[in-house]
Amino acid sequence: MRGAKSAKWVVGAIVVAMTMTACGGGSDDEGKAASKEKGKPAGYISMDNGEPQKPLIPADTNESVGSNVIRSLFTQLLEFDKDGGIVYTNAESVKSTDSKTWTVKLKDGWKFHDGTPVTAESYVKAWNWYANVDNNMQNAFWFGDIAGYADVHPEKGKAKKDSMSGLKVVDDTTFTIELTEAVPYFEYKLGYSTFAPLPEVFYKDTKAFGQAPVGNGPYVFEKWDHKKLIQVKANPDYTGPNKAKNKGVLFKNYATIEAAYQDLLSGNLDLIKQVGPKDLPKYKADLGDRVIDEPWAGLQTITPVFYSKTFKGINPKVIQGLSMGIDRATITKTVLNGTRNPATSFTPPGVAGHQNLNTDVFTFDAAKAKKLVTENGGVPDNKMWIQYNADGGHKEWVTAVCESIRNSTGVDCIPDAKPDFQTDLEARDNKQVKSAYRGGWVADYPVNANFMKELYGTGAEANNGFFSDKEVDAAFKKGDNAKSLDESVKAFQDAEQLLLEKMPAIPLWEYKTNGGFSKAVDNVGIDFHGDYVLTNVTVK
């Protein structure tokens, strides 16, 4: 989730859903410490965020800070509850008897923020536009399962048609989706915000829309003060199950996570998703019962870029050696203050098919690490870099990982800081990463395929390491075309065993929310994605 999002790249966090784990606020005395934020309208809440990488269009948002806003403004067909179960939002039902042809029935009465109705055409037209290669949407490949995708998104050249043959409008509230081949988990994919509908006003001026979106979600766009904040207000006409219990949200941009935490302590911020390493040892003492300390379906990795001099044509056993040179247990215990669990696979707990690979590749062994690196060709120039965003609280652990690699393998590992998440993502997208980057991924849907196909499939939008392997692609295809969801999950588990041999990334640890909230708000909790359920937060 980079966010998925596709799933999104994680700055430190992402998204908005519906159900939550409730966390109580403080006492009545604490309630007297109202928000001190200047310029925040009464009844609004605030959250640390960042500057979105792209304009606010659902299919062009592939990172966490933009997804936070998109999720507040748009509602797609379905969402997921705290346990990853499907909850229908704009859809009344999504049905299939063969996993190839799907029938979607919408709930009556839904409207966009401009008062126009949300219809079957709103979805079909939007998906066709998103998928069209001429429109250059980051997440176009998410529609690749639909019959006729190759016509609107050929591998080379411009679109041959303006619509996919697999999408058919039946009536105002019904449409059908025909896939090229059966995909048992396709319904789960529809929970990703890329599948949101669009109003007719979008097509009149797409550029202007990206700066001031008109959605169908629980909040209505108000303003975007670039590099500072995005403000949305509660939608009084919203008919979904996740109607806002506050009057609006300020998504505030901070240069560092430490600055955001200081604002939280001083009453100038209501919600912080992730406390930085410097403050982790004391944040529970600082916040008391206003702490959020919960796991979620996300994974931290180091992702080699295979176009770089460092990793082009490298023997995967060298990457296995680098992985074994990382002392995950010590780093999670000390630098991250016990707030993470070392990874045991390429998927996190909480998604169907998560498994412990029971491998020593993820276990620290300095002697074996050095042997694997040196006996299998080594690293060119004996040097590598790990790129990360300096605004996300990553400096300390990236430094520790580099020191561990350097001390155990002899490879000179250098942290490569980018000033903010946007700059970090642009370097990835433009093939400007020196060696490797800090990867952070959150589930878009709770199936193991989401942590493999979207990240390591040849040509996948979120495959910023440009890993490509025919055996891996074939294993993914087998999972996609299995006869049932259970068989698909099992096939992707088999594919994960293959990833261990190929090493497209180095899993580090499972994500966890270590954040908190101010004395001015209550009813704070996180969803399946690890994001605050903003609609449930109330102002004291």
XYZ file of C-alpha atoms in Angstrom:
540
model
C 0.000 0.000 0.000
C 3.490 2.625 -0.933
C 1.745 3.080 -0.014
C -0.126 -0.731 -1.854
C -1.130 2.096 -1.524
C -0.844 0.407 -5.935
C -0.536 -0.929 -2.518
C 1.027 2.009 -1.049
C 4.587 2.923 -0.336
C 4.693 3.860 3.320
C 6.187 7.156 4.485
C 5.790 5.810 7.974
C 1.979 4.985 7.383
C -1.553 5.171 5.376
C -5.426 5.075 4.448
C -8.909 5.494 6.091
C -11.477 2.752 6.650
C -14.436 2.004 8.824
C -14.012 -0.339 11.734
C -11.510 0.121 14.507
C -10.046 -0.977 17.771
C -11.248 1.586 20.274
C -8.779 3.353 22.484
C -10.182 5.528 25.227
C -9.148 9.072 25.847
C -8.119 10.568 29.122
C -10.091 11.717 32.130
C -12.520 14.640 32.272
C -9.702 16.786 33.642
C -7.636 16.005 30.570
C -10.523 17.176 28.414
C -9.917 20.707 29.649
C -6.695 20.742 27.644
C -8.417 21.628 24.386
C -6.583 21.926 21.103
C -4.257 24.912 20.824
C -3.979 24.761 17.046
C -4.228 28.082 15.319
C -6.407 28.210 12.234
C -8.122 24.869 12.881
C -11.922 25.182 12.577
C -14.007 24.116 15.574
C -14.837 20.429 15.588
C -12.018 19.487 13.179
C -9.185 17.073 13.930
C -5.589 17.165 12.666
C -3.122 14.480 11.625
C 0.515 14.508 10.568
C 0.871 13.698 6.892
C 3.029 15.101 4.086
C 2.908 16.460 0.557
C 1.266 14.015 -1.888
C 3.542 12.978 -4.712
C 0.871 13.438 -7.388
C -2.426 15.291 -7.986
C -5.310 13.783 -6.021
C -6.663 11.318 -8.575
C -7.373 7.801 -7.209
C -5.534 5.853 -9.916
C -2.520 8.165 -9.843
C -1.929 7.895 -6.089
C 0.559 5.210 -5.121
C 1.911 6.347 -1.761
C 0.691 6.769 1.765
C 0.318 10.512 2.272
C -1.759 10.971 -0.864
C -3.788 7.871 -0.036
C -4.741 9.296 3.351
C -6.483 12.139 1.557
C -7.917 10.026 -1.272
C -9.504 7.648 1.235
C -11.219 10.529 2.989
C -12.661 11.950 -0.246
C -13.603 8.784 -2.161
C -15.425 5.568 -1.322
C -15.080 2.522 -3.573
C -17.221 -0.597 -3.719
C -15.964 -2.199 -0.523
C -13.610 -1.888 2.432
C -12.109 -4.250 5.003
C -12.866 -4.598 8.692
C -10.268 -4.830 11.433
C -9.720 -8.525 10.697
C -9.452 -8.056 6.934
C -13.019 -9.168 6.211
C -14.951 -7.582 3.334
C -17.459 -4.845 4.189
C -19.578 -3.458 1.355
C -19.663 0.332 1.181
C -20.879 1.695 -2.180
C -21.694 -1.839 -3.373
C -24.775 -3.753 -2.350
C -23.120 -6.942 -3.576
C -20.273 -8.303 -5.703
C -20.962 -11.820 -6.987
C -19.388 -14.438 -9.241
C -19.928 -18.136 -9.843
C -16.708 -18.738 -11.741
C -14.237 -16.032 -10.554
C -14.160 -14.770 -14.141
C -17.434 -12.870 -14.603
C -18.455 -10.626 -11.731
C -21.726 -8.753 -11.213
C -21.690 -5.572 -9.142
C -24.887 -4.136 -7.672
C -24.639 -0.611 -6.220
C -26.575 0.818 -3.307
C -29.215 3.359 -4.280
C -28.995 7.035 -3.378
C -25.235 7.596 -3.449
C -24.108 10.993 -4.678
C -20.882 12.765 -5.478
C -20.026 15.927 -3.580
C -21.422 18.057 -6.417
C -24.838 16.424 -6.012
C -24.686 14.208 -9.113
C -25.587 10.515 -8.692
C -23.035 7.712 -8.400
C -24.070 5.195 -11.046
C -22.708 2.081 -12.712
C -21.500 4.359 -15.509
C -19.510 6.371 -12.909
C -17.440 3.260 -12.256
C -17.176 1.854 -15.768
C -16.200 5.178 -17.344
C -13.665 5.900 -14.591
C -12.020 2.480 -14.840
C -11.724 2.790 -18.600
C -10.116 6.206 -18.202
C -7.748 5.017 -15.475
C -6.633 2.036 -17.574
C -6.075 4.027 -20.783
C -2.346 4.216 -21.522
C -2.758 7.727 -22.976
C -3.736 9.031 -19.527
C -0.527 7.762 -17.888
C -1.997 6.702 -14.543
C 0.469 5.075 -12.128
C -2.006 2.374 -11.147
C -3.366 1.523 -14.593
C -1.983 -2.014 -14.321
C -4.500 -2.779 -11.546
C -7.109 -3.104 -14.309
C -4.977 -5.586 -16.235
C -7.187 -8.564 -15.275
C -10.172 -7.112 -17.150
C -10.903 -8.356 -20.672
C -9.926 -5.737 -23.247
C -7.215 -4.142 -21.117
C -4.678 -4.740 -23.890
C -6.806 -2.592 -26.215
C -6.722 0.448 -23.938
C -3.241 -0.221 -22.586
C -1.068 -1.925 -25.219
C 2.546 -2.662 -24.355
C 3.655 -0.132 -26.969
C 2.004 2.884 -28.539
C -1.284 4.621 -27.907
C -4.604 3.092 -26.923
C -6.405 1.192 -29.700
C -9.810 1.645 -28.055
C -11.249 3.884 -25.353
C -13.025 1.160 -23.397
C -12.428 -2.385 -22.165
C -14.715 -5.067 -23.575
C -14.978 -6.665 -20.130
C -16.928 -3.783 -18.586
C -20.672 -3.567 -19.286
C -23.311 -1.255 -17.788
C -26.546 -3.197 -17.170
C -28.560 -0.393 -15.573
C -27.980 2.621 -13.322
C -26.986 0.463 -10.354
C -25.606 -2.674 -12.009
C -22.520 -3.463 -14.068
C -20.564 -6.570 -14.961
C -16.833 -7.254 -15.049
C -15.460 -9.980 -17.290
C -11.843 -10.961 -16.682
C -9.464 -12.421 -19.242
C -9.001 -15.411 -16.937
C -10.429 -16.375 -13.572
C -8.874 -14.568 -10.583
C -10.260 -15.990 -7.310
C -9.213 -13.001 -5.189
C -10.406 -10.305 -7.615
C -13.185 -9.112 -5.282
C -10.567 -8.270 -2.652
C -8.723 -6.049 -5.114
C -11.847 -3.893 -5.423
C -11.209 -2.638 -1.895
C -8.276 -0.579 -3.152
C -8.976 3.128 -3.708
C -7.761 2.968 -7.315
C -11.194 1.473 -8.110
C -13.061 4.589 -6.915
C -15.687 6.135 -9.259
C -15.449 9.585 -10.855
C -18.086 12.279 -11.446
C -18.646 13.800 -14.879
C -16.945 17.047 -13.814
C -13.634 15.163 -13.756
C -13.548 14.789 -17.535
C -14.086 18.509 -18.151
C -10.749 19.496 -16.580
C -8.712 16.617 -15.167
C -5.814 18.875 -14.184
C -8.009 21.168 -12.088
C -9.778 18.148 -10.571
C -6.468 16.780 -9.269
C -5.980 19.956 -7.257
C -9.568 20.109 -5.953
C -11.207 16.648 -6.192
C -14.935 15.971 -6.155
C -15.435 12.574 -4.568
C -18.207 10.453 -3.080
C -16.608 9.830 0.325
C -17.190 10.841 3.950
C -15.304 14.137 3.551
C -15.492 16.992 1.048
C -12.376 18.752 -0.252
C -11.867 22.320 1.000
C -8.314 23.448 0.251
C -4.757 22.376 -0.504
C -2.046 24.716 0.736
C 0.890 22.965 -0.916
C 3.717 21.807 1.361
C 1.638 22.890 4.383
C -1.751 21.207 4.688
C -4.838 19.750 3.036
C -8.214 20.486 4.604
C -11.420 18.468 4.183
C -14.830 18.849 5.834
C -17.376 16.241 6.856
C -19.907 15.370 4.158
C -23.367 15.956 5.696
C -25.089 13.999 2.897
C -22.896 10.915 3.090
C -24.902 7.673 3.229
C -22.103 5.174 3.796
C -21.537 3.202 7.008
C -18.466 5.301 7.893
C -20.101 8.732 8.266
C -17.774 11.260 9.941
C -18.281 11.913 13.658
C -16.146 15.055 13.519
C -16.505 18.166 11.363
C -13.379 17.773 9.272
C -9.686 16.913 9.058
C -6.462 18.860 8.596
C -3.709 16.765 6.998
C -0.591 18.642 8.108
C 2.824 18.516 6.467
C 5.902 18.224 8.715
C 9.569 18.328 7.776
C 10.381 15.663 10.384
C 8.467 13.164 12.476
C 10.150 14.623 15.561
C 8.600 18.045 14.853
C 5.172 16.444 14.541
C 5.616 14.694 17.877
C 6.517 17.944 19.611
C 3.355 19.514 18.209
C 1.355 16.580 19.547
C 2.789 17.105 23.022
C 2.094 20.830 22.925
C -1.505 20.452 21.761
C -0.907 21.622 18.209
C -1.628 18.246 16.587
C -4.271 15.609 17.347
C -2.973 12.416 15.726
C 0.488 11.114 14.960
C 0.814 7.792 13.155
C 4.385 6.902 13.983
C 6.700 8.205 16.686
C 10.326 8.477 15.547
C 13.145 6.340 17.018
C 14.414 9.222 19.165
C 11.090 9.483 21.002
C 10.113 5.799 21.141
C 11.799 5.192 24.532
C 9.644 7.827 26.229
C 6.441 8.205 24.211
C 4.421 5.867 26.437
C 5.404 7.858 29.498
C 4.602 11.091 27.660
C 1.171 10.013 26.403
C -0.101 7.497 28.940
C -3.447 6.063 27.837
C -3.302 8.117 24.638
C -0.807 5.689 23.096
C -1.566 3.564 20.021
C 0.567 0.413 20.048
C -0.802 -2.143 17.573
C 0.441 -4.335 14.696
C -0.948 -4.067 11.189
C -0.500 -5.685 7.794
C 2.689 -4.015 6.649
C 6.326 -4.929 6.069
C 9.626 -3.019 6.006
C 12.225 -4.081 3.436
C 15.427 -3.081 1.722
C 14.807 -3.245 -2.013
C 17.776 -3.542 -4.409
C 17.427 -1.735 -7.735
C 18.513 -4.160 -10.407
C 19.429 -1.482 -12.951
C 22.145 -0.153 -10.635
C 25.831 -0.973 -10.946
C 25.593 -2.485 -7.473
C 22.932 -5.096 -8.195
C 22.712 -5.520 -11.971
C 23.242 -9.202 -12.758
C 24.156 -9.991 -9.152
C 24.008 -13.531 -7.789
C 20.964 -13.780 -5.464
C 23.163 -15.560 -2.934
C 25.022 -12.274 -2.429
C 21.736 -10.620 -1.466
C 21.033 -13.556 0.845
C 24.400 -12.855 2.440
C 23.595 -9.171 2.902
C 20.317 -10.223 4.508
C 22.096 -12.532 6.932
C 24.456 -9.683 7.774
C 21.602 -7.667 9.314
C 21.096 -8.171 13.042
C 17.314 -7.683 13.022
C 16.841 -8.894 16.583
C 19.231 -6.346 18.063
C 18.086 -3.436 15.872
C 14.402 -3.989 16.620
C 15.148 -4.364 20.311
C 17.437 -1.341 20.687
C 17.074 1.230 17.905
C 13.351 0.553 17.499
C 12.797 0.021 21.220
C 11.124 -3.368 20.866
C 8.345 -1.999 18.654
C 8.927 -4.338 15.682
C 9.103 -8.077 15.128
C 11.814 -9.378 12.759
C 10.366 -10.578 9.449
C 10.048 -14.298 8.817
C 8.742 -14.024 5.243
C 7.878 -11.646 2.400
C 4.371 -11.160 3.833
C 3.152 -9.811 7.187
C 0.745 -11.442 9.645
C -2.856 -10.508 8.968
C -2.993 -11.470 5.293
C -4.265 -14.796 3.987
C -1.346 -17.103 3.272
C 1.171 -15.497 5.614
C 3.749 -18.128 6.522
C 6.984 -18.423 8.419
C 9.554 -19.474 5.819
C 11.759 -20.955 8.548
C 14.918 -19.817 6.810
C 18.316 -18.742 8.067
C 18.365 -16.089 5.304
C 16.541 -13.755 7.699
C 18.663 -14.739 10.708
C 21.855 -12.901 11.655
C 25.021 -14.933 11.050
C 28.054 -12.748 10.364
C 30.383 -15.557 9.344
C 27.936 -17.154 6.912
C 26.913 -13.728 5.597
C 30.471 -12.836 4.671
C 31.054 -16.248 3.119
C 27.958 -15.984 0.910
C 28.923 -12.501 -0.269
C 32.575 -13.220 -0.991
C 32.156 -16.677 -2.536
C 29.402 -15.585 -4.949
C 31.010 -12.646 -6.666
C 30.666 -9.954 -4.013
C 29.271 -6.439 -4.459
C 30.822 -4.253 -7.207
C 33.346 -1.817 -5.685
C 32.421 -3.415 -2.345
C 29.994 -0.536 -1.737
C 26.213 -0.035 -1.542
C 23.751 2.697 -0.567
C 20.343 2.536 1.117
C 18.070 5.419 0.111
C 15.440 6.645 2.585
C 13.236 9.671 3.281
C 14.574 11.852 6.082
C 11.097 13.037 7.130
C 9.933 9.561 8.164
C 12.046 8.734 11.212
C 14.250 6.217 9.381
C 17.749 7.637 9.833
C 18.587 5.712 12.999
C 17.596 2.253 11.837
C 19.005 2.676 8.315
C 22.309 3.697 9.901
C 22.168 0.652 12.177
C 21.410 -1.689 9.256
C 24.335 -0.276 7.287
C 26.676 -0.689 10.237
C 25.537 -4.284 10.666
C 26.130 -5.076 6.980
C 29.521 -3.339 7.022
C 30.712 -5.093 10.192
C 29.523 -8.553 9.188
C 30.266 -8.686 5.457
C 32.888 -5.997 4.911
C 30.669 -4.305 2.290
C 30.697 -0.523 2.765
C 27.049 0.400 3.295
C 26.106 4.097 3.163
C 22.771 5.700 4.166
C 21.457 7.926 1.359
C 18.947 10.428 2.746
C 16.403 12.271 0.618
C 14.799 15.332 2.265
C 11.199 14.079 2.087
C 9.020 11.197 0.935
C 8.055 12.928 -2.316
C 11.711 13.314 -3.349
C 12.398 9.710 -2.348
C 9.544 8.444 -4.546
C 10.552 10.607 -7.502
C 14.062 9.140 -7.373
C 12.573 5.646 -7.465
C 10.207 6.466 -10.332
C 12.962 8.139 -12.372
C 15.517 5.342 -11.919
C 17.837 7.529 -9.859
C 18.382 5.194 -6.897
C 22.094 4.415 -6.439
C 21.785 0.877 -5.063
C 18.755 0.133 -2.905
C 15.918 1.907 -1.134
C 13.936 1.579 2.055
C 10.734 -0.182 1.098
C 7.621 -0.089 3.229
C 4.452 -1.798 2.046
C 0.941 -2.013 3.472
C -1.759 -4.407 2.355
C -4.286 -3.026 -0.116
C -6.242 -6.233 0.313
C -5.645 -9.031 2.846
C -4.239 -11.709 0.527
C -0.582 -12.738 0.219
C -0.611 -12.023 -3.532
C -0.636 -8.297 -2.745
C 2.871 -8.510 -1.243
C 4.279 -10.366 -4.245
C 2.612 -9.707 -7.590
C 2.351 -5.929 -7.144
C 5.938 -5.653 -5.922
C 7.947 -8.216 -7.865
C 5.978 -9.011 -11.019
C 7.731 -7.900 -14.201
C 6.473 -4.440 -15.136
C 4.335 -3.947 -12.011
C 4.007 -0.259 -11.181
C 5.316 -0.662 -7.636
C 8.268 -2.778 -8.809
C 10.697 0.125 -8.456
C 13.587 -2.277 -8.061
C 12.869 -3.456 -11.632
C 13.187 -7.089 -10.619
C 12.240 -9.451 -13.445
C 12.243 -13.230 -13.480
C 10.304 -15.564 -15.786
C 10.009 -18.323 -13.181
C 8.580 -15.913 -10.637
C 6.126 -14.452 -13.173
C 4.963 -17.962 -14.057
C 4.456 -18.790 -10.373
C 2.386 -15.614 -9.921
C 0.275 -16.477 -12.970
C -0.428 -19.896 -11.479
C -1.726 -18.194 -8.336
C -3.850 -15.764 -10.333
C -5.506 -18.517 -12.325
C -6.147 -21.028 -9.547
C -9.666 -22.458 -9.288
C -10.431 -21.147 -5.805
C -9.251 -18.536 -3.337
C -7.685 -21.220 -1.129
C -5.799 -22.705 -4.076
C -4.658 -19.244 -5.140
C -3.315 -18.485 -1.679
C -1.480 -21.819 -1.650
C 0.038 -21.130 -5.075
C 1.336 -17.778 -3.893
C 2.833 -19.479 -0.844
C 4.746 -21.695 -3.268
C 5.774 -18.598 -5.219
C 7.085 -17.088 -1.985
C 9.468 -20.015 -1.592
C 10.814 -19.110 -5.031
C 11.258 -15.474 -3.958
C 13.542 -16.708 -1.199
C 15.839 -18.126 -3.879
C 15.662 -15.058 -6.120
C 15.788 -12.337 -3.403
C 13.991 -9.382 -5.071
C 14.081 -7.670 -1.658
C 15.372 -8.113 1.885
C 12.503 -8.295 4.408
C 13.431 -6.598 7.691
C 10.526 -6.446 10.130
C 6.764 -6.341 10.462
C 5.141 -2.956 10.841
C 3.427 -1.688 13.930
C 1.674 1.556 14.753
C 3.458 3.325 17.588
C 1.630 6.615 17.676
C -0.739 8.563 19.818
C -3.311 11.307 20.110
C -3.889 14.579 21.910
C -6.059 15.358 24.906
C -8.511 17.160 22.645
C -9.832 14.031 20.872
C -11.308 10.637 21.725
C -12.431 7.359 20.081
C -9.117 6.881 18.296
C -8.218 3.550 16.703
C -6.605 1.959 13.667
C -7.959 -0.189 10.850
C -6.669 -3.262 9.045
C -4.183 -1.142 7.090
C -2.826 0.409 10.289
C -4.396 3.778 9.525
C -6.430 5.899 11.872
C -10.178 5.529 11.384
C -10.583 9.265 10.974
C -14.354 9.160 10.644
C -14.714 7.702 14.155
C -12.526 10.261 15.938
C -14.514 12.703 18.072
C -13.572 16.104 19.457
C -13.971 16.564 23.203
